[in-house]
Amino acid sequence: MSDGTDSVASPERFTILCVCAGNIHRSALAEALLQTWVQWYLPSAVATRVDVRSAGLIAEAGVPMGATARRMAAALGADDRIRTATTLTDDLIGRADLILTATRRQADEVVRRVPSALRTVFTMRQAGRAADEARIDLGGRTIDADDLRAIVGRLADHRRGGTEEDDVIDPQGRGGDAYFLMARQEVPALAALAQALLGMSAADRAAYVRVAADSDTLLSERPVHRGGE
């Protein structure tokens, strides 16, 4: 467990950390989407101060993002550059302002390792539900890193959980249907969060939900949705 002396979030920047087991499917897809959405939906002056990263609790560093997850990212209009796995460290946890895990067990492990992360860690699906319950409306106003941290605090006040509906399935070693279920569980939750945190429009959010529900378009060779245009 880190003592926290070197693991302090920068007050000038806002960091989102996405976490799963191997960091090649669920958290890699989340990173690709959120990284793209930060650039599309936040004011440019704010976007340059927001970092999105991902890591895995049992990741083998350097393993490339899964091909299916990468194709899904591209179909959703996200940057589909080749990402490689990173092993989760206490330093990464301590420097993050918002931590999104794939499962409750992973969230518990993050807090066990760095207790100060209690108010900043959510499963992806918890974060999406909390965003809807908090009814956050950015209203087009200019925001900064402190505003983003305040929104995370509001999300923590509305966090609910404790059931399997908090988790995103791990498709590793399973058939194609598991990847599509992963997308149906993960993408709508991330879009709900993006609407509250980044200012994604309701129309774009609905479009992402539709694409995530359609297995054919999720594996399209061309992007079928590019929000923010």
PDB file of C-alpha atoms in Angstrom:
ATOM      1  CA  MET A   1       0.000   0.000   0.000  1.00  0.00           C
ATOM      2  CA  SER A   2       1.305   3.424  -0.898  1.00  0.00           C
ATOM      3  CA  ASP A   3       2.028   5.946   1.845  1.00  0.00           C
ATOM      4  CA  GLY A   4       0.802   8.653  -0.512  1.00  0.00           C
ATOM      5  CA  THR A   5       3.878  10.859  -0.240  1.00  0.00           C
ATOM      6  CA  ASP A   6       4.514  10.829  -3.995  1.00  0.00           C
ATOM      7  CA  SER A   7       0.973  10.031  -5.129  1.00  0.00           C
ATOM      8  CA  VAL A   8      -0.813  13.353  -5.112  1.00  0.00           C
ATOM      9  CA  ALA A   9      -3.136  14.603  -7.829  1.00  0.00           C
ATOM     10  CA  SER A  10      -2.028  17.830  -9.478  1.00  0.00           C
ATOM     11  CA  PRO A  11      -4.384  20.739  -8.666  1.00  0.00           C
ATOM     12  CA  GLU A  12      -3.895  22.166 -12.156  1.00  0.00           C
ATOM     13  CA  ARG A  13      -4.817  18.951 -13.935  1.00  0.00           C
ATOM     14  CA  PHE A  14      -7.657  16.443 -13.820  1.00  0.00           C
ATOM     15  CA  THR A  15      -6.873  12.770 -14.317  1.00  0.00           C
ATOM     16  CA  ILE A  16      -9.275   9.948 -15.161  1.00  0.00           C
ATOM     17  CA  LEU A  17      -7.988   6.413 -14.582  1.00  0.00           C
ATOM     18  CA  CYS A  18      -9.812   3.416 -16.081  1.00  0.00           C
ATOM     19  CA  VAL A  19      -9.100   0.044 -14.481  1.00  0.00           C
ATOM     20  CA  CYS A  20      -9.880  -3.583 -15.221  1.00  0.00           C
ATOM     21  CA  ALA A  21      -7.962  -6.845 -14.951  1.00  0.00           C
ATOM     22  CA  GLY A  22      -5.755  -7.151 -18.033  1.00  0.00           C
ATOM     23  CA  ASN A  23      -6.128  -3.618 -19.477  1.00  0.00           C
ATOM     24  CA  ILE A  24      -6.723  -4.868 -23.008  1.00  0.00           C
ATOM     25  CA  HIS A  25     -10.530  -4.867 -23.312  1.00  0.00           C
ATOM     26  CA  ARG A  26     -12.761  -3.028 -20.837  1.00  0.00           C
ATOM     27  CA  SER A  27     -10.458  -0.324 -19.480  1.00  0.00           C
ATOM     28  CA  ALA A  28      -8.699   0.098 -22.834  1.00  0.00           C
ATOM     29  CA  LEU A  29     -12.042   0.771 -24.538  1.00  0.00           C
ATOM     30  CA  ALA A  30     -13.013   3.181 -21.762  1.00  0.00           C
ATOM     31  CA  GLU A  31      -9.734   5.051 -22.155  1.00  0.00           C
ATOM     32  CA  ALA A  32     -10.168   5.321 -25.931  1.00  0.00           C
ATOM     33  CA  LEU A  33     -13.700   6.688 -25.625  1.00  0.00           C
ATOM     34  CA  LEU A  34     -13.101   9.100 -22.768  1.00  0.00           C
ATOM     35  CA  GLN A  35      -9.868  10.404 -24.269  1.00  0.00           C
ATOM     36  CA  THR A  36     -11.720  11.199 -27.480  1.00  0.00           C
ATOM     37  CA  TRP A  37     -14.720  12.710 -25.712  1.00  0.00           C
ATOM     38  CA  VAL A  38     -12.530  14.975 -23.589  1.00  0.00           C
ATOM     39  CA  GLN A  39     -11.204  16.519 -26.788  1.00  0.00           C
ATOM     40  CA  TRP A  40     -14.625  16.787 -28.417  1.00  0.00           C
ATOM     41  CA  TYR A  41     -16.789  18.086 -25.610  1.00  0.00           C
ATOM     42  CA  LEU A  42     -14.673  20.068 -23.169  1.00  0.00           C
ATOM     43  CA  PRO A  43     -13.465  23.587 -24.013  1.00  0.00           C
ATOM     44  CA  SER A  44     -10.000  23.294 -25.532  1.00  0.00           C
ATOM     45  CA  ALA A  45      -8.378  25.209 -22.665  1.00  0.00           C
ATOM     46  CA  VAL A  46      -9.782  22.646 -20.222  1.00  0.00           C
ATOM     47  CA  ALA A  47      -9.212  19.580 -22.405  1.00  0.00           C
ATOM     48  CA  THR A  48      -5.470  20.232 -22.479  1.00  0.00           C
ATOM     49  CA  ARG A  49      -5.437  19.847 -18.689  1.00  0.00           C
ATOM     50  CA  VAL A  50      -7.360  16.559 -18.591  1.00  0.00           C
ATOM     51  CA  ASP A  51      -5.499  13.261 -18.757  1.00  0.00           C
ATOM     52  CA  VAL A  52      -7.132   9.889 -19.403  1.00  0.00           C
ATOM     53  CA  ARG A  53      -5.198   6.733 -18.610  1.00  0.00           C
ATOM     54  CA  SER A  54      -5.905   3.050 -18.082  1.00  0.00           C
ATOM     55  CA  ALA A  55      -4.241   0.174 -16.251  1.00  0.00           C
ATOM     56  CA  GLY A  56      -4.904  -3.372 -15.146  1.00  0.00           C
ATOM     57  CA  LEU A  57      -4.659  -5.048 -11.774  1.00  0.00           C
ATOM     58  CA  ILE A  58      -3.044  -8.116 -13.315  1.00  0.00           C
ATOM     59  CA  ALA A  59      -1.989  -6.588 -16.614  1.00  0.00           C
ATOM     60  CA  GLU A  60       1.089  -7.802 -18.423  1.00  0.00           C
ATOM     61  CA  ALA A  61       2.767  -4.583 -19.471  1.00  0.00           C
ATOM     62  CA  GLY A  62       3.091  -4.095 -23.217  1.00  0.00           C
ATOM     63  CA  VAL A  63       0.312  -6.441 -24.349  1.00  0.00           C
ATOM     64  CA  PRO A  64      -1.682  -4.693 -27.126  1.00  0.00           C
ATOM     65  CA  MET A  65      -5.335  -3.743 -26.844  1.00  0.00           C
ATOM     66  CA  GLY A  66      -7.642  -6.559 -27.937  1.00  0.00           C
ATOM     67  CA  ALA A  67      -8.558  -6.466 -31.618  1.00  0.00           C
ATOM     68  CA  THR A  68     -12.313  -6.596 -31.009  1.00  0.00           C
ATOM     69  CA  ALA A  69     -12.263  -3.811 -28.421  1.00  0.00           C
ATOM     70  CA  ARG A  70     -10.154  -1.737 -30.794  1.00  0.00           C
ATOM     71  CA  ARG A  71     -12.621  -2.222 -33.645  1.00  0.00           C
ATOM     72  CA  MET A  72     -15.457  -1.229 -31.327  1.00  0.00           C
ATOM     73  CA  ALA A  73     -13.601   1.937 -30.345  1.00  0.00           C
ATOM     74  CA  ALA A  74     -13.151   2.820 -34.014  1.00  0.00           C
ATOM     75  CA  ALA A  75     -16.815   2.145 -34.795  1.00  0.00           C
ATOM     76  CA  LEU A  76     -17.776   4.513 -31.993  1.00  0.00           C
ATOM     77  CA  GLY A  77     -15.606   7.220 -33.546  1.00  0.00           C
ATOM     78  CA  ALA A  78     -12.834   7.053 -30.958  1.00  0.00           C
ATOM     79  CA  ASP A  79      -9.111   7.165 -31.497  1.00  0.00           C
ATOM     80  CA  ASP A  80      -8.218   3.558 -32.303  1.00  0.00           C
ATOM     81  CA  ARG A  81      -4.446   3.834 -32.102  1.00  0.00           C
ATOM     82  CA  ILE A  82      -2.697   0.782 -30.711  1.00  0.00           C
ATOM     83  CA  ARG A  83      -2.658   0.898 -26.920  1.00  0.00           C
ATOM     84  CA  THR A  84      -0.601  -1.409 -24.751  1.00  0.00           C
ATOM     85  CA  ALA A  85      -1.354  -2.640 -21.265  1.00  0.00           C
ATOM     86  CA  THR A  86      -0.047  -0.930 -18.138  1.00  0.00           C
ATOM     87  CA  THR A  87       0.150  -2.526 -14.685  1.00  0.00           C
ATOM     88  CA  LEU A  88      -1.806  -0.638 -12.030  1.00  0.00           C
ATOM     89  CA  THR A  89       0.322   1.018  -9.344  1.00  0.00           C
ATOM     90  CA  ASP A  90      -0.552   2.846  -6.153  1.00  0.00           C
ATOM     91  CA  ASP A  91       1.013   5.951  -7.649  1.00  0.00           C
ATOM     92  CA  LEU A  92      -1.435   5.890 -10.579  1.00  0.00           C
ATOM     93  CA  ILE A  93      -4.316   5.509  -8.130  1.00  0.00           C
ATOM     94  CA  GLY A  94      -3.127   8.338  -5.914  1.00  0.00           C
ATOM     95  CA  ARG A  95      -2.732  10.754  -8.808  1.00  0.00           C
ATOM     96  CA  ALA A  96      -6.219  10.138 -10.244  1.00  0.00           C
ATOM     97  CA  ASP A  97      -9.176  12.441  -9.628  1.00  0.00           C
ATOM     98  CA  LEU A  98     -11.698   9.929 -10.971  1.00  0.00           C
ATOM     99  CA  ILE A  99     -11.175   6.162 -11.078  1.00  0.00           C
ATOM    100  CA  LEU A 100     -13.490   3.943 -13.114  1.00  0.00           C
ATOM    101  CA  THR A 101     -13.247   0.192 -12.595  1.00  0.00           C
ATOM    102  CA  ALA A 102     -14.970  -2.586 -14.472  1.00  0.00           C
ATOM    103  CA  THR A 103     -16.198  -4.376 -11.337  1.00  0.00           C
ATOM    104  CA  ARG A 104     -17.017  -3.887  -7.673  1.00  0.00           C
ATOM    105  CA  ARG A 105     -14.207  -6.226  -6.658  1.00  0.00           C
ATOM    106  CA  GLN A 106     -11.713  -4.082  -8.565  1.00  0.00           C
ATOM    107  CA  ALA A 107     -13.074  -0.930  -6.916  1.00  0.00           C
ATOM    108  CA  ASP A 108     -12.675  -2.567  -3.514  1.00  0.00           C
ATOM    109  CA  GLU A 109      -9.090  -3.498  -4.353  1.00  0.00           C
ATOM    110  CA  VAL A 110      -8.286   0.077  -5.377  1.00  0.00           C
ATOM    111  CA  VAL A 111      -9.576   1.394  -2.053  1.00  0.00           C
ATOM    112  CA  ARG A 112      -7.773  -1.329  -0.121  1.00  0.00           C
ATOM    113  CA  ARG A 113      -4.517  -0.270  -1.715  1.00  0.00           C
ATOM    114  CA  VAL A 114      -5.093   3.485  -1.472  1.00  0.00           C
ATOM    115  CA  PRO A 115      -7.851   4.283   1.066  1.00  0.00           C
ATOM    116  CA  SER A 116      -7.887   7.973   0.115  1.00  0.00           C
ATOM    117  CA  ALA A 117      -9.432   6.939  -3.218  1.00  0.00           C
ATOM    118  CA  LEU A 118     -12.731   6.061  -1.550  1.00  0.00           C
ATOM    119  CA  ARG A 119     -14.596   9.141  -2.845  1.00  0.00           C
ATOM    120  CA  THR A 120     -13.118   8.998  -6.333  1.00  0.00           C
ATOM    121  CA  VAL A 121     -13.553   5.344  -7.323  1.00  0.00           C
ATOM    122  CA  PHE A 122     -16.678   3.985  -9.032  1.00  0.00           C
ATOM    123  CA  THR A 123     -17.441   1.093 -11.273  1.00  0.00           C
ATOM    124  CA  MET A 124     -18.234   2.386 -14.752  1.00  0.00           C
ATOM    125  CA  ARG A 125     -21.891   1.484 -14.371  1.00  0.00           C
ATOM    126  CA  GLN A 126     -22.110   3.060 -10.914  1.00  0.00           C
ATOM    127  CA  ALA A 127     -20.692   6.280 -12.338  1.00  0.00           C
ATOM    128  CA  GLY A 128     -23.256   6.310 -15.129  1.00  0.00           C
ATOM    129  CA  ARG A 129     -26.170   5.857 -12.732  1.00  0.00           C
ATOM    130  CA  ALA A 130     -24.785   8.424 -10.301  1.00  0.00           C
ATOM    131  CA  ALA A 131     -24.441  10.910 -13.156  1.00  0.00           C
ATOM    132  CA  ASP A 132     -28.117  10.535 -13.993  1.00  0.00           C
ATOM    133  CA  GLU A 133     -29.197  10.783 -10.369  1.00  0.00           C
ATOM    134  CA  ALA A 134     -27.084  13.884  -9.723  1.00  0.00           C
ATOM    135  CA  ARG A 135     -28.793  15.707 -12.630  1.00  0.00           C
ATOM    136  CA  ILE A 136     -25.703  17.732 -13.474  1.00  0.00           C
ATOM    137  CA  ASP A 137     -26.121  20.326 -16.227  1.00  0.00           C
ATOM    138  CA  LEU A 138     -23.002  22.170 -17.332  1.00  0.00           C
ATOM    139  CA  GLY A 139     -25.166  24.601 -19.280  1.00  0.00           C
ATOM    140  CA  GLY A 140     -22.369  25.448 -21.676  1.00  0.00           C
ATOM    141  CA  ARG A 141     -20.399  27.320 -19.024  1.00  0.00           C
ATOM    142  CA  THR A 142     -16.615  27.344 -18.901  1.00  0.00           C
ATOM    143  CA  ILE A 143     -15.242  24.915 -16.353  1.00  0.00           C
ATOM    144  CA  ASP A 144     -11.835  24.025 -14.949  1.00  0.00           C
ATOM    145  CA  ALA A 145     -10.157  21.143 -13.125  1.00  0.00           C
ATOM    146  CA  ASP A 146     -11.647  22.184  -9.785  1.00  0.00           C
ATOM    147  CA  ASP A 147     -15.138  22.128 -11.300  1.00  0.00           C
ATOM    148  CA  LEU A 148     -14.528  18.615 -12.587  1.00  0.00           C
ATOM    149  CA  ARG A 149     -13.406  17.506  -9.124  1.00  0.00           C
ATOM    150  CA  ALA A 150     -16.553  19.077  -7.652  1.00  0.00           C
ATOM    151  CA  ILE A 151     -18.661  17.058 -10.096  1.00  0.00           C
ATOM    152  CA  VAL A 152     -16.908  13.872  -8.950  1.00  0.00           C
ATOM    153  CA  GLY A 153     -17.845  14.819  -5.403  1.00  0.00           C
ATOM    154  CA  ARG A 154     -21.481  15.132  -6.441  1.00  0.00           C
ATOM    155  CA  LEU A 155     -21.287  11.753  -8.127  1.00  0.00           C
ATOM    156  CA  ALA A 156     -19.940  10.232  -4.912  1.00  0.00           C
ATOM    157  CA  ASP A 157     -22.936  11.636  -3.024  1.00  0.00           C
ATOM    158  CA  HIS A 158     -25.246   9.772  -5.429  1.00  0.00           C
ATOM    159  CA  ARG A 159     -23.296   6.536  -5.702  1.00  0.00           C
ATOM    160  CA  ARG A 160     -25.327   3.399  -5.175  1.00  0.00           C
ATOM    161  CA  GLY A 161     -24.225  -0.158  -5.580  1.00  0.00           C
ATOM    162  CA  GLY A 162     -23.958  -3.660  -4.305  1.00  0.00           C
ATOM    163  CA  THR A 163     -25.339  -5.803  -7.152  1.00  0.00           C
ATOM    164  CA  GLU A 164     -24.052  -7.531 -10.264  1.00  0.00           C
ATOM    165  CA  GLU A 165     -25.511  -4.655 -12.291  1.00  0.00           C
ATOM    166  CA  ASP A 166     -22.510  -2.630 -11.132  1.00  0.00           C
ATOM    167  CA  ASP A 167     -20.109  -4.833 -13.104  1.00  0.00           C
ATOM    168  CA  VAL A 168     -18.979  -5.030 -16.726  1.00  0.00           C
ATOM    169  CA  ILE A 169     -18.348  -8.540 -18.023  1.00  0.00           C
ATOM    170  CA  ASP A 170     -14.792  -9.593 -18.831  1.00  0.00           C
ATOM    171  CA  PRO A 171     -14.856 -10.969 -22.402  1.00  0.00           C
ATOM    172  CA  GLN A 172     -11.366 -12.473 -22.215  1.00  0.00           C
ATOM    173  CA  GLY A 173     -11.460 -16.108 -23.352  1.00  0.00           C
ATOM    174  CA  ARG A 174     -15.169 -15.984 -24.169  1.00  0.00           C
ATOM    175  CA  GLY A 175     -17.102 -15.881 -27.403  1.00  0.00           C
ATOM    176  CA  GLY A 176     -18.118 -12.867 -29.449  1.00  0.00           C
ATOM    177  CA  ASP A 177     -21.363 -12.409 -27.527  1.00  0.00           C
ATOM    178  CA  ALA A 178     -19.361 -11.525 -24.408  1.00  0.00           C
ATOM    179  CA  TYR A 179     -17.751  -8.591 -26.242  1.00  0.00           C
ATOM    180  CA  PHE A 180     -21.119  -7.287 -27.339  1.00  0.00           C
ATOM    181  CA  LEU A 181     -22.460  -7.621 -23.793  1.00  0.00           C
ATOM    182  CA  MET A 182     -19.393  -5.742 -22.555  1.00  0.00           C
ATOM    183  CA  ALA A 183     -20.202  -2.882 -24.926  1.00  0.00           C
ATOM    184  CA  ARG A 184     -23.887  -2.809 -23.943  1.00  0.00           C
ATOM    185  CA  GLN A 185     -22.932  -2.610 -20.279  1.00  0.00           C
ATOM    186  CA  GLU A 186     -20.011  -0.191 -20.598  1.00  0.00           C
ATOM    187  CA  VAL A 187     -20.708   2.304 -23.366  1.00  0.00           C
ATOM    188  CA  PRO A 188     -24.088   3.660 -22.160  1.00  0.00           C
ATOM    189  CA  ALA A 189     -22.639   4.124 -18.656  1.00  0.00           C
ATOM    190  CA  LEU A 190     -19.634   6.013 -19.973  1.00  0.00           C
ATOM    191  CA  ALA A 191     -21.866   8.165 -22.179  1.00  0.00           C
ATOM    192  CA  ALA A 192     -24.040   9.066 -19.186  1.00  0.00           C
ATOM    193  CA  LEU A 193     -20.919  10.055 -17.287  1.00  0.00           C
ATOM    194  CA  ALA A 194     -19.652  12.073 -20.253  1.00  0.00           C
ATOM    195  CA  GLN A 195     -22.896  14.004 -20.440  1.00  0.00           C
ATOM    196  CA  ALA A 196     -22.526  15.063 -16.801  1.00  0.00           C
ATOM    197  CA  LEU A 197     -18.763  15.502 -16.637  1.00  0.00           C
ATOM    198  CA  LEU A 198     -17.768  16.587 -20.132  1.00  0.00           C
ATOM    199  CA  GLY A 199     -20.892  18.203 -21.530  1.00  0.00           C
ATOM    200  CA  MET A 200     -21.779  15.563 -24.141  1.00  0.00           C
ATOM    201  CA  SER A 201     -25.139  16.378 -25.715  1.00  0.00           C
ATOM    202  CA  ALA A 202     -28.198  14.251 -25.027  1.00  0.00           C
ATOM    203  CA  ALA A 203     -28.446  13.494 -28.753  1.00  0.00           C
ATOM    204  CA  ASP A 204     -24.895  12.184 -28.918  1.00  0.00           C
ATOM    205  CA  ARG A 205     -25.406  10.147 -25.777  1.00  0.00           C
ATOM    206  CA  ALA A 206     -28.475   8.516 -27.339  1.00  0.00           C
ATOM    207  CA  ALA A 207     -26.501   7.776 -30.514  1.00  0.00           C
ATOM    208  CA  TYR A 208     -23.780   5.979 -28.558  1.00  0.00           C
ATOM    209  CA  VAL A 209     -26.380   3.899 -26.746  1.00  0.00           C
ATOM    210  CA  ARG A 210     -27.913   2.895 -30.081  1.00  0.00           C
ATOM    211  CA  VAL A 211     -24.572   1.877 -31.565  1.00  0.00           C
ATOM    212  CA  ALA A 212     -23.625  -0.095 -28.447  1.00  0.00           C
ATOM    213  CA  ALA A 213     -26.827  -2.115 -28.813  1.00  0.00           C
ATOM    214  CA  ASP A 214     -26.128  -3.063 -32.448  1.00  0.00           C
ATOM    215  CA  SER A 215     -23.534  -5.797 -32.843  1.00  0.00           C
ATOM    216  CA  ASP A 216     -23.243  -5.282 -36.609  1.00  0.00           C
ATOM    217  CA  THR A 217     -22.375  -1.595 -36.420  1.00  0.00           C
ATOM    218  CA  LEU A 218     -20.012  -2.171 -33.488  1.00  0.00           C
ATOM    219  CA  LEU A 219     -17.747  -4.139 -35.810  1.00  0.00           C
ATOM    220  CA  SER A 220     -18.152  -1.817 -38.772  1.00  0.00           C
ATOM    221  CA  GLU A 221     -15.022  -1.103 -40.809  1.00  0.00           C
ATOM    222  CA  ARG A 222     -15.892   2.598 -40.790  1.00  0.00           C
ATOM    223  CA  PRO A 223     -16.871   4.843 -37.888  1.00  0.00           C
ATOM    224  CA  VAL A 224     -20.649   4.879 -37.563  1.00  0.00           C
ATOM    225  CA  HIS A 225     -20.792   7.681 -35.045  1.00  0.00           C
ATOM    226  CA  ARG A 226     -18.607  10.700 -34.491  1.00  0.00           C
ATOM    227  CA  GLY A 227     -20.040  12.879 -31.777  1.00  0.00           C
ATOM    228  CA  GLY A 228     -19.239  16.541 -31.406  1.00  0.00           C
ATOM    229  CA  GLU A 229     -19.572  17.292 -35.117  1.00  0.00           C
TER     230      GLU A 229
END
